[in-house]
Amino acid sequence: MTGSPQASDRVRQVVVFVLALVAIAGAFFGSGALGGTPIQDAAGGALASDSTLIAPAGPAFSIWSVIYLGLFAYSVWQLFPSQAARAVHRRVGYLIALSMLLNAAWIGVVQLNQVGLSVLVIFVLLTVLGVTFSLLLRTPRNADSKAAVVVESIVLDGTVGLYLGWVTIATAANVAAWLTALGFRGFGIAPDAWGVGVVIVAALCGVATAISGRGRLTPAIALAWGLCWLAVARITDEPASQLVGIAAVVAACVVMIAAVVYRFVAQRADSHSAVA
């Protein structure tokens, strides 16, 4: 339901917009454009594409441009007077703002060579995005027109979905980078086995998201994108692992198939409910 805008709504709108600008500025800093060290070179190269078996190839990170564009579009759209008092923004606006703050914080701690702290930050970020995604699924919408529905599905649901899917694989890569930096040797288990195990866990997270999200495609697309570029890195670059590369391709296919199947199932269930 939409009530009258309150002062708290205006504050939330401004906070979301300002933190979108902070996140974008942090991204430029983390890319080296504003004086920071490029993420792949920061922390002694712990997060470079050749640092671990779970690190995606460099082009994978271009998805951030799409995510930042979506976050900025959302921050502008939710500023409109017609959006101020909508329930969906009241429920997720501050969570999205928090995710953008955590994003900037993650870049900052990596710049400070704190890989262990970056793991904590990205786990919190993943949790916040998971809660946001869940709330979006459970929040009734009251868009004024079909055009508004399309805009909302792109700048809100689509952006959060991509963000969640990408951070899922990024969290796995971050943990692997931290353990490698600590000198973890895998308790005698072969690195390839560990790599395949992590890929399987990422795929299971993707399938779980597809089920809980009733087949929402954007989380699956982002996760599959990361897995495919992980495969490229392992097959064409060091440290090489054909086994991990193949597992990543299979995992990407499983995640996408799960999303498509559950989307079809959800749509059929909705259509049957409407008829009944």
PDB file of C-alpha atoms in Angstrom:
ATOM      1  CA  MET A   1       0.000   0.000   0.000  1.00  0.00           C
ATOM      2  CA  THR A   2       1.046   3.577  -0.620  1.00  0.00           C
ATOM      3  CA  GLY A   3       0.356   6.205   2.004  1.00  0.00           C
ATOM      4  CA  SER A   4       1.345   9.815   2.308  1.00  0.00           C
ATOM      5  CA  PRO A   5       5.086  10.547   2.175  1.00  0.00           C
ATOM      6  CA  GLN A   6       6.673  11.096   5.577  1.00  0.00           C
ATOM      7  CA  ALA A   7       9.845  12.943   6.491  1.00  0.00           C
ATOM      8  CA  SER A   8      11.478   9.546   6.995  1.00  0.00           C
ATOM      9  CA  ASP A   9      10.705   8.688   3.360  1.00  0.00           C
ATOM     10  CA  ARG A  10      12.505  11.821   2.167  1.00  0.00           C
ATOM     11  CA  VAL A  11      15.498  10.974   4.332  1.00  0.00           C
ATOM     12  CA  ARG A  12      15.614   7.445   2.940  1.00  0.00           C
ATOM     13  CA  GLN A  13      15.467   8.715  -0.649  1.00  0.00           C
ATOM     14  CA  VAL A  14      18.431  11.028  -0.060  1.00  0.00           C
ATOM     15  CA  VAL A  15      20.450   8.356   1.769  1.00  0.00           C
ATOM     16  CA  VAL A  16      19.962   5.853  -1.071  1.00  0.00           C
ATOM     17  CA  PHE A  17      20.983   8.400  -3.698  1.00  0.00           C
ATOM     18  CA  VAL A  18      24.051   9.606  -1.786  1.00  0.00           C
ATOM     19  CA  LEU A  19      25.284   6.077  -1.106  1.00  0.00           C
ATOM     20  CA  ALA A  20      24.840   5.213  -4.785  1.00  0.00           C
ATOM     21  CA  LEU A  21      27.257   8.050  -5.538  1.00  0.00           C
ATOM     22  CA  VAL A  22      29.605   6.744  -2.822  1.00  0.00           C
ATOM     23  CA  ALA A  23      29.518   3.245  -4.325  1.00  0.00           C
ATOM     24  CA  ILE A  24      30.267   4.557  -7.816  1.00  0.00           C
ATOM     25  CA  ALA A  25      33.109   6.722  -6.509  1.00  0.00           C
ATOM     26  CA  GLY A  26      34.465   3.669  -4.682  1.00  0.00           C
ATOM     27  CA  ALA A  27      34.321   1.683  -7.907  1.00  0.00           C
ATOM     28  CA  PHE A  28      36.338   4.320  -9.743  1.00  0.00           C
ATOM     29  CA  PHE A  29      38.844   4.377  -6.884  1.00  0.00           C
ATOM     30  CA  GLY A  30      39.097   0.592  -6.889  1.00  0.00           C
ATOM     31  CA  SER A  31      39.688   0.566 -10.637  1.00  0.00           C
ATOM     32  CA  GLY A  32      42.664   2.893 -10.237  1.00  0.00           C
ATOM     33  CA  ALA A  33      40.945   5.741 -12.084  1.00  0.00           C
ATOM     34  CA  LEU A  34      40.851   7.964  -8.971  1.00  0.00           C
ATOM     35  CA  GLY A  35      44.228   7.058  -7.549  1.00  0.00           C
ATOM     36  CA  GLY A  36      43.545   3.710  -5.938  1.00  0.00           C
ATOM     37  CA  THR A  37      45.304   0.457  -6.767  1.00  0.00           C
ATOM     38  CA  PRO A  38      43.357  -1.701  -9.241  1.00  0.00           C
ATOM     39  CA  ILE A  39      41.694  -4.498  -7.292  1.00  0.00           C
ATOM     40  CA  GLN A  40      43.560  -7.185  -9.216  1.00  0.00           C
ATOM     41  CA  ASP A  41      46.856  -5.616  -8.087  1.00  0.00           C
ATOM     42  CA  ALA A  42      45.837  -4.716  -4.533  1.00  0.00           C
ATOM     43  CA  ALA A  43      46.630  -6.921  -1.530  1.00  0.00           C
ATOM     44  CA  GLY A  44      49.619  -8.383  -3.301  1.00  0.00           C
ATOM     45  CA  GLY A  45      47.500  -9.636  -6.186  1.00  0.00           C
ATOM     46  CA  ALA A  46      45.467 -11.916  -3.902  1.00  0.00           C
ATOM     47  CA  LEU A  47      42.332 -11.249  -5.961  1.00  0.00           C
ATOM     48  CA  ALA A  48      43.881 -11.431  -9.417  1.00  0.00           C
ATOM     49  CA  SER A  49      42.507 -13.843 -12.018  1.00  0.00           C
ATOM     50  CA  ASP A  50      45.574 -16.092 -11.663  1.00  0.00           C
ATOM     51  CA  SER A  51      45.640 -16.112  -7.864  1.00  0.00           C
ATOM     52  CA  THR A  52      43.481 -19.179  -7.128  1.00  0.00           C
ATOM     53  CA  LEU A  53      41.504 -21.910  -8.853  1.00  0.00           C
ATOM     54  CA  ILE A  54      38.259 -20.032  -8.063  1.00  0.00           C
ATOM     55  CA  ALA A  55      39.252 -16.674  -9.552  1.00  0.00           C
ATOM     56  CA  PRO A  56      37.263 -15.711 -12.700  1.00  0.00           C
ATOM     57  CA  ALA A  57      39.051 -14.235 -15.712  1.00  0.00           C
ATOM     58  CA  GLY A  58      39.315 -10.449 -15.876  1.00  0.00           C
ATOM     59  CA  PRO A  59      36.440  -9.787 -18.320  1.00  0.00           C
ATOM     60  CA  ALA A  60      34.000 -11.303 -15.789  1.00  0.00           C
ATOM     61  CA  PHE A  61      34.242  -8.141 -13.713  1.00  0.00           C
ATOM     62  CA  SER A  62      32.672  -6.056 -16.463  1.00  0.00           C
ATOM     63  CA  ILE A  63      29.342  -7.113 -14.961  1.00  0.00           C
ATOM     64  CA  TRP A  64      29.997  -4.531 -12.268  1.00  0.00           C
ATOM     65  CA  SER A  65      29.349  -1.808 -14.847  1.00  0.00           C
ATOM     66  CA  VAL A  66      25.831  -3.178 -15.369  1.00  0.00           C
ATOM     67  CA  ILE A  67      25.241  -3.528 -11.622  1.00  0.00           C
ATOM     68  CA  TYR A  68      26.440   0.004 -10.858  1.00  0.00           C
ATOM     69  CA  LEU A  69      24.317   1.379 -13.686  1.00  0.00           C
ATOM     70  CA  GLY A  70      21.301  -0.432 -12.245  1.00  0.00           C
ATOM     71  CA  LEU A  71      22.021   0.832  -8.722  1.00  0.00           C
ATOM     72  CA  PHE A  72      22.332   4.396  -9.943  1.00  0.00           C
ATOM     73  CA  ALA A  73      19.137   4.064 -11.981  1.00  0.00           C
ATOM     74  CA  TYR A  74      17.333   2.774  -8.898  1.00  0.00           C
ATOM     75  CA  SER A  75      18.703   5.593  -6.747  1.00  0.00           C
ATOM     76  CA  VAL A  76      17.351   8.165  -9.226  1.00  0.00           C
ATOM     77  CA  TRP A  77      14.026   6.414  -9.807  1.00  0.00           C
ATOM     78  CA  GLN A  78      13.235   6.099  -6.106  1.00  0.00           C
ATOM     79  CA  LEU A  79      13.742   9.868  -5.762  1.00  0.00           C
ATOM     80  CA  PHE A  80      10.578  10.543  -7.753  1.00  0.00           C
ATOM     81  CA  PRO A  81       7.776  11.961  -5.574  1.00  0.00           C
ATOM     82  CA  SER A  82       5.471   9.139  -6.677  1.00  0.00           C
ATOM     83  CA  GLN A  83       7.908   6.587  -5.243  1.00  0.00           C
ATOM     84  CA  ALA A  84       8.484   8.165  -1.835  1.00  0.00           C
ATOM     85  CA  ALA A  85       5.835   6.345   0.186  1.00  0.00           C
ATOM     86  CA  ARG A  86       5.715   3.027  -1.653  1.00  0.00           C
ATOM     87  CA  ALA A  87       5.951  -0.023   0.582  1.00  0.00           C
ATOM     88  CA  VAL A  88       8.618  -1.699  -1.524  1.00  0.00           C
ATOM     89  CA  HIS A  89      11.068   1.179  -1.014  1.00  0.00           C
ATOM     90  CA  ARG A  90      10.258   1.374   2.671  1.00  0.00           C
ATOM     91  CA  ARG A  91      11.107  -2.319   2.986  1.00  0.00           C
ATOM     92  CA  VAL A  92      14.265  -2.535   0.883  1.00  0.00           C
ATOM     93  CA  GLY A  93      15.541   1.010   0.355  1.00  0.00           C
ATOM     94  CA  TYR A  94      17.863   1.072   3.348  1.00  0.00           C
ATOM     95  CA  LEU A  95      19.026  -2.480   2.662  1.00  0.00           C
ATOM     96  CA  ILE A  96      20.065  -1.495  -0.859  1.00  0.00           C
ATOM     97  CA  ALA A  97      21.772   1.575   0.580  1.00  0.00           C
ATOM     98  CA  LEU A  98      23.600  -0.671   3.073  1.00  0.00           C
ATOM     99  CA  SER A  99      24.692  -2.978   0.264  1.00  0.00           C
ATOM    100  CA  MET A 100      26.220  -0.027  -1.574  1.00  0.00           C
ATOM    101  CA  LEU A 101      28.021   1.112   1.565  1.00  0.00           C
ATOM    102  CA  LEU A 102      29.362  -2.418   2.108  1.00  0.00           C
ATOM    103  CA  ASN A 103      30.473  -2.517  -1.515  1.00  0.00           C
ATOM    104  CA  ALA A 104      32.524   0.637  -1.035  1.00  0.00           C
ATOM    105  CA  ALA A 105      33.826  -0.688   2.300  1.00  0.00           C
ATOM    106  CA  TRP A 106      34.971  -3.917   0.624  1.00  0.00           C
ATOM    107  CA  ILE A 107      36.993  -1.946  -1.908  1.00  0.00           C
ATOM    108  CA  GLY A 108      38.460   0.116   0.919  1.00  0.00           C
ATOM    109  CA  VAL A 109      39.626  -2.850   3.005  1.00  0.00           C
ATOM    110  CA  VAL A 110      41.159  -4.534  -0.046  1.00  0.00           C
ATOM    111  CA  GLN A 111      43.022  -1.304  -0.783  1.00  0.00           C
ATOM    112  CA  LEU A 112      44.357  -1.554   2.779  1.00  0.00           C
ATOM    113  CA  ASN A 113      45.555  -5.120   2.050  1.00  0.00           C
ATOM    114  CA  GLN A 114      43.096  -6.578   4.571  1.00  0.00           C
ATOM    115  CA  VAL A 115      41.989  -9.681   2.689  1.00  0.00           C
ATOM    116  CA  GLY A 116      40.670 -11.385   5.813  1.00  0.00           C
ATOM    117  CA  LEU A 117      38.499  -8.403   6.683  1.00  0.00           C
ATOM    118  CA  SER A 118      37.274  -8.298   3.081  1.00  0.00           C
ATOM    119  CA  VAL A 119      35.871 -11.820   3.570  1.00  0.00           C
ATOM    120  CA  LEU A 120      33.810 -10.627   6.530  1.00  0.00           C
ATOM    121  CA  VAL A 121      32.543  -7.619   4.577  1.00  0.00           C
ATOM    122  CA  ILE A 122      31.545  -9.640   1.534  1.00  0.00           C
ATOM    123  CA  PHE A 123      29.730 -12.234   3.677  1.00  0.00           C
ATOM    124  CA  VAL A 124      27.712  -9.440   5.260  1.00  0.00           C
ATOM    125  CA  LEU A 125      27.064  -8.015   1.791  1.00  0.00           C
ATOM    126  CA  LEU A 126      25.870 -11.408   0.538  1.00  0.00           C
ATOM    127  CA  THR A 127      23.548 -11.729   3.544  1.00  0.00           C
ATOM    128  CA  VAL A 128      22.098  -8.256   3.001  1.00  0.00           C
ATOM    129  CA  LEU A 129      21.466  -9.004  -0.664  1.00  0.00           C
ATOM    130  CA  GLY A 130      19.855 -12.336   0.183  1.00  0.00           C
ATOM    131  CA  VAL A 131      17.479 -10.637   2.630  1.00  0.00           C
ATOM    132  CA  THR A 132      16.728  -7.890   0.091  1.00  0.00           C
ATOM    133  CA  PHE A 133      15.961 -10.456  -2.608  1.00  0.00           C
ATOM    134  CA  SER A 134      13.670 -12.349  -0.241  1.00  0.00           C
ATOM    135  CA  LEU A 135      11.802  -9.180   0.764  1.00  0.00           C
ATOM    136  CA  LEU A 136      11.284  -8.217  -2.863  1.00  0.00           C
ATOM    137  CA  LEU A 137       9.680 -11.587  -3.503  1.00  0.00           C
ATOM    138  CA  ARG A 138       7.288 -11.146  -0.581  1.00  0.00           C
ATOM    139  CA  THR A 139       6.367  -7.492  -1.049  1.00  0.00           C
ATOM    140  CA  PRO A 140       3.130  -6.797  -2.969  1.00  0.00           C
ATOM    141  CA  ARG A 141       3.565  -4.239  -5.730  1.00  0.00           C
ATOM    142  CA  ASN A 142       1.226  -1.427  -6.660  1.00  0.00           C
ATOM    143  CA  ALA A 143       2.842   0.110  -9.733  1.00  0.00           C
ATOM    144  CA  ASP A 144       0.655   2.689 -11.457  1.00  0.00           C
ATOM    145  CA  SER A 145       1.081   1.465 -15.027  1.00  0.00           C
ATOM    146  CA  LYS A 146       2.537  -1.260 -17.196  1.00  0.00           C
ATOM    147  CA  ALA A 147       5.497   0.994 -17.983  1.00  0.00           C
ATOM    148  CA  ALA A 148       6.130   1.427 -14.248  1.00  0.00           C
ATOM    149  CA  VAL A 149       6.071  -2.352 -13.815  1.00  0.00           C
ATOM    150  CA  VAL A 150       8.734  -2.727 -16.526  1.00  0.00           C
ATOM    151  CA  VAL A 151      10.935  -0.022 -15.011  1.00  0.00           C
ATOM    152  CA  GLU A 152      10.649  -1.556 -11.549  1.00  0.00           C
ATOM    153  CA  SER A 153      11.437  -5.043 -12.799  1.00  0.00           C
ATOM    154  CA  ILE A 154      14.622  -3.744 -14.436  1.00  0.00           C
ATOM    155  CA  VAL A 155      16.050  -1.180 -12.017  1.00  0.00           C
ATOM    156  CA  LEU A 156      14.976  -2.905  -8.792  1.00  0.00           C
ATOM    157  CA  ASP A 157      14.371  -6.632  -9.193  1.00  0.00           C
ATOM    158  CA  GLY A 158      16.803  -7.034 -12.069  1.00  0.00           C
ATOM    159  CA  THR A 159      19.599  -5.093 -10.408  1.00  0.00           C
ATOM    160  CA  VAL A 160      19.258  -6.852  -7.050  1.00  0.00           C
ATOM    161  CA  GLY A 161      19.163 -10.212  -8.830  1.00  0.00           C
ATOM    162  CA  LEU A 162      22.351  -9.544 -10.783  1.00  0.00           C
ATOM    163  CA  TYR A 163      24.007  -8.154  -7.673  1.00  0.00           C
ATOM    164  CA  LEU A 164      23.117 -11.246  -5.620  1.00  0.00           C
ATOM    165  CA  GLY A 165      24.185 -13.715  -8.298  1.00  0.00           C
ATOM    166  CA  TRP A 166      27.529 -12.038  -8.864  1.00  0.00           C
ATOM    167  CA  VAL A 167      28.341 -11.594  -5.167  1.00  0.00           C
ATOM    168  CA  THR A 168      27.645 -15.309  -4.682  1.00  0.00           C
ATOM    169  CA  ILE A 169      30.571 -16.303  -6.900  1.00  0.00           C
ATOM    170  CA  ALA A 170      32.641 -13.317  -5.752  1.00  0.00           C
ATOM    171  CA  THR A 171      32.304 -14.523  -2.154  1.00  0.00           C
ATOM    172  CA  ALA A 172      33.664 -17.940  -3.107  1.00  0.00           C
ATOM    173  CA  ALA A 173      36.595 -16.323  -4.923  1.00  0.00           C
ATOM    174  CA  ASN A 174      37.248 -14.002  -1.979  1.00  0.00           C
ATOM    175  CA  VAL A 175      37.341 -16.854   0.520  1.00  0.00           C
ATOM    176  CA  ALA A 176      39.695 -18.821  -1.731  1.00  0.00           C
ATOM    177  CA  ALA A 177      41.988 -15.797  -2.033  1.00  0.00           C
ATOM    178  CA  TRP A 178      42.055 -15.359   1.749  1.00  0.00           C
ATOM    179  CA  LEU A 179      42.818 -19.020   2.429  1.00  0.00           C
ATOM    180  CA  THR A 180      45.571 -18.981  -0.182  1.00  0.00           C
ATOM    181  CA  ALA A 181      47.070 -15.856   1.375  1.00  0.00           C
ATOM    182  CA  LEU A 182      47.044 -17.651   4.756  1.00  0.00           C
ATOM    183  CA  GLY A 183      49.008 -20.525   3.227  1.00  0.00           C
ATOM    184  CA  PHE A 184      46.163 -23.037   3.459  1.00  0.00           C
ATOM    185  CA  ARG A 185      47.222 -26.350   1.922  1.00  0.00           C
ATOM    186  CA  GLY A 186      43.897 -28.194   1.882  1.00  0.00           C
ATOM    187  CA  PHE A 187      44.586 -30.841   4.573  1.00  0.00           C
ATOM    188  CA  GLY A 188      46.276 -32.990   1.966  1.00  0.00           C
ATOM    189  CA  ILE A 189      43.287 -32.906  -0.408  1.00  0.00           C
ATOM    190  CA  ALA A 190      44.188 -32.100  -4.018  1.00  0.00           C
ATOM    191  CA  PRO A 191      43.600 -28.456  -5.046  1.00  0.00           C
ATOM    192  CA  ASP A 192      41.468 -29.623  -7.989  1.00  0.00           C
ATOM    193  CA  ALA A 193      39.157 -31.455  -5.577  1.00  0.00           C
ATOM    194  CA  TRP A 194      38.798 -28.343  -3.433  1.00  0.00           C
ATOM    195  CA  GLY A 195      38.138 -26.268  -6.529  1.00  0.00           C
ATOM    196  CA  VAL A 196      35.415 -28.605  -7.765  1.00  0.00           C
ATOM    197  CA  GLY A 197      33.902 -28.675  -4.287  1.00  0.00           C
ATOM    198  CA  VAL A 198      33.672 -24.875  -4.142  1.00  0.00           C
ATOM    199  CA  VAL A 199      32.106 -24.781  -7.615  1.00  0.00           C
ATOM    200  CA  ILE A 200      29.508 -27.331  -6.495  1.00  0.00           C
ATOM    201  CA  VAL A 201      28.664 -25.228  -3.429  1.00  0.00           C
ATOM    202  CA  ALA A 202      28.256 -22.141  -5.635  1.00  0.00           C
ATOM    203  CA  ALA A 203      25.977 -24.101  -7.963  1.00  0.00           C
ATOM    204  CA  LEU A 204      23.871 -25.340  -5.039  1.00  0.00           C
ATOM    205  CA  CYS A 205      23.489 -21.738  -3.854  1.00  0.00           C
ATOM    206  CA  GLY A 206      22.344 -20.810  -7.355  1.00  0.00           C
ATOM    207  CA  VAL A 207      19.806 -23.637  -7.469  1.00  0.00           C
ATOM    208  CA  ALA A 208      18.508 -22.684  -4.012  1.00  0.00           C
ATOM    209  CA  THR A 209      18.098 -19.096  -5.174  1.00  0.00           C
ATOM    210  CA  ALA A 210      16.247 -20.276  -8.285  1.00  0.00           C
ATOM    211  CA  ILE A 211      13.847 -22.329  -6.164  1.00  0.00           C
ATOM    212  CA  SER A 212      13.218 -19.672  -3.521  1.00  0.00           C
ATOM    213  CA  GLY A 213      13.011 -16.989  -6.204  1.00  0.00           C
ATOM    214  CA  ARG A 214      10.470 -18.909  -8.293  1.00  0.00           C
ATOM    215  CA  GLY A 215      12.805 -18.955 -11.261  1.00  0.00           C
ATOM    216  CA  ARG A 216      14.035 -15.368 -11.244  1.00  0.00           C
ATOM    217  CA  LEU A 217      16.586 -15.303 -14.045  1.00  0.00           C
ATOM    218  CA  THR A 218      18.942 -12.462 -13.161  1.00  0.00           C
ATOM    219  CA  PRO A 219      20.638 -14.144 -10.170  1.00  0.00           C
ATOM    220  CA  ALA A 220      21.212 -17.241 -12.290  1.00  0.00           C
ATOM    221  CA  ILE A 221      22.537 -15.190 -15.211  1.00  0.00           C
ATOM    222  CA  ALA A 222      25.070 -13.367 -13.035  1.00  0.00           C
ATOM    223  CA  LEU A 223      26.227 -16.529 -11.263  1.00  0.00           C
ATOM    224  CA  ALA A 224      26.479 -18.447 -14.545  1.00  0.00           C
ATOM    225  CA  TRP A 225      28.440 -15.526 -16.023  1.00  0.00           C
ATOM    226  CA  GLY A 226      30.956 -15.736 -13.194  1.00  0.00           C
ATOM    227  CA  LEU A 227      31.218 -19.522 -13.445  1.00  0.00           C
ATOM    228  CA  CYS A 228      31.809 -19.388 -17.196  1.00  0.00           C
ATOM    229  CA  TRP A 229      34.619 -16.870 -16.792  1.00  0.00           C
ATOM    230  CA  LEU A 230      36.036 -18.998 -13.991  1.00  0.00           C
ATOM    231  CA  ALA A 231      36.109 -21.856 -16.511  1.00  0.00           C
ATOM    232  CA  VAL A 232      37.871 -19.657 -19.066  1.00  0.00           C
ATOM    233  CA  ALA A 233      40.512 -18.691 -16.516  1.00  0.00           C
ATOM    234  CA  ARG A 234      41.213 -22.276 -15.475  1.00  0.00           C
ATOM    235  CA  ILE A 235      41.335 -23.651 -19.014  1.00  0.00           C
ATOM    236  CA  THR A 236      43.401 -20.861 -20.595  1.00  0.00           C
ATOM    237  CA  ASP A 237      45.412 -19.390 -17.720  1.00  0.00           C
ATOM    238  CA  GLU A 238      47.340 -20.310 -14.594  1.00  0.00           C
ATOM    239  CA  PRO A 239      46.727 -21.969 -12.235  1.00  0.00           C
ATOM    240  CA  ALA A 240      45.373 -24.334 -14.847  1.00  0.00           C
ATOM    241  CA  SER A 241      42.786 -26.993 -14.040  1.00  0.00           C
ATOM    242  CA  GLN A 242      40.756 -28.677 -16.735  1.00  0.00           C
ATOM    243  CA  LEU A 243      38.708 -30.410 -14.045  1.00  0.00           C
ATOM    244  CA  VAL A 244      37.679 -27.184 -12.307  1.00  0.00           C
ATOM    245  CA  GLY A 245      37.036 -25.535 -15.672  1.00  0.00           C
ATOM    246  CA  ILE A 246      34.707 -28.329 -16.807  1.00  0.00           C
ATOM    247  CA  ALA A 247      32.969 -28.377 -13.423  1.00  0.00           C
ATOM    248  CA  ALA A 248      32.369 -24.627 -13.685  1.00  0.00           C
ATOM    249  CA  VAL A 249      30.775 -24.986 -17.138  1.00  0.00           C
ATOM    250  CA  VAL A 250      28.534 -27.801 -15.914  1.00  0.00           C
ATOM    251  CA  ALA A 251      27.613 -25.760 -12.824  1.00  0.00           C
ATOM    252  CA  ALA A 252      26.703 -22.743 -14.963  1.00  0.00           C
ATOM    253  CA  CYS A 253      24.403 -24.919 -17.069  1.00  0.00           C
ATOM    254  CA  VAL A 254      22.788 -26.475 -13.994  1.00  0.00           C
ATOM    255  CA  VAL A 255      22.098 -23.051 -12.453  1.00  0.00           C
ATOM    256  CA  MET A 256      20.517 -21.698 -15.639  1.00  0.00           C
ATOM    257  CA  ILE A 257      18.447 -24.826 -16.244  1.00  0.00           C
ATOM    258  CA  ALA A 258      17.195 -24.755 -12.643  1.00  0.00           C
ATOM    259  CA  ALA A 259      16.119 -21.119 -13.005  1.00  0.00           C
ATOM    260  CA  VAL A 260      14.324 -21.728 -16.305  1.00  0.00           C
ATOM    261  CA  VAL A 261      12.578 -24.874 -15.041  1.00  0.00           C
ATOM    262  CA  TYR A 262      11.400 -23.277 -11.799  1.00  0.00           C
ATOM    263  CA  ARG A 263      10.253 -20.193 -13.675  1.00  0.00           C
ATOM    264  CA  PHE A 264       8.139 -22.415 -15.930  1.00  0.00           C
ATOM    265  CA  VAL A 265       6.771 -24.321 -12.925  1.00  0.00           C
ATOM    266  CA  ALA A 266       5.933 -21.095 -11.082  1.00  0.00           C
ATOM    267  CA  GLN A 267       4.172 -19.622 -14.103  1.00  0.00           C
ATOM    268  CA  ARG A 268       2.101 -22.755 -14.604  1.00  0.00           C
ATOM    269  CA  ALA A 269       1.146 -22.784 -10.931  1.00  0.00           C
ATOM    270  CA  ASP A 270       0.113 -19.136 -11.127  1.00  0.00           C
ATOM    271  CA  SER A 271      -1.976 -19.736 -14.227  1.00  0.00           C
ATOM    272  CA  HIS A 272      -3.728 -22.709 -12.621  1.00  0.00           C
ATOM    273  CA  SER A 273      -4.440 -20.650  -9.506  1.00  0.00           C
ATOM    274  CA  ALA A 274      -5.927 -17.885 -11.630  1.00  0.00           C
ATOM    275  CA  VAL A 275      -8.212 -20.339 -13.429  1.00  0.00           C
ATOM    276  CA  ALA A 276      -9.277 -21.935 -10.167  1.00  0.00           C
TER     277      ALA A 276
END
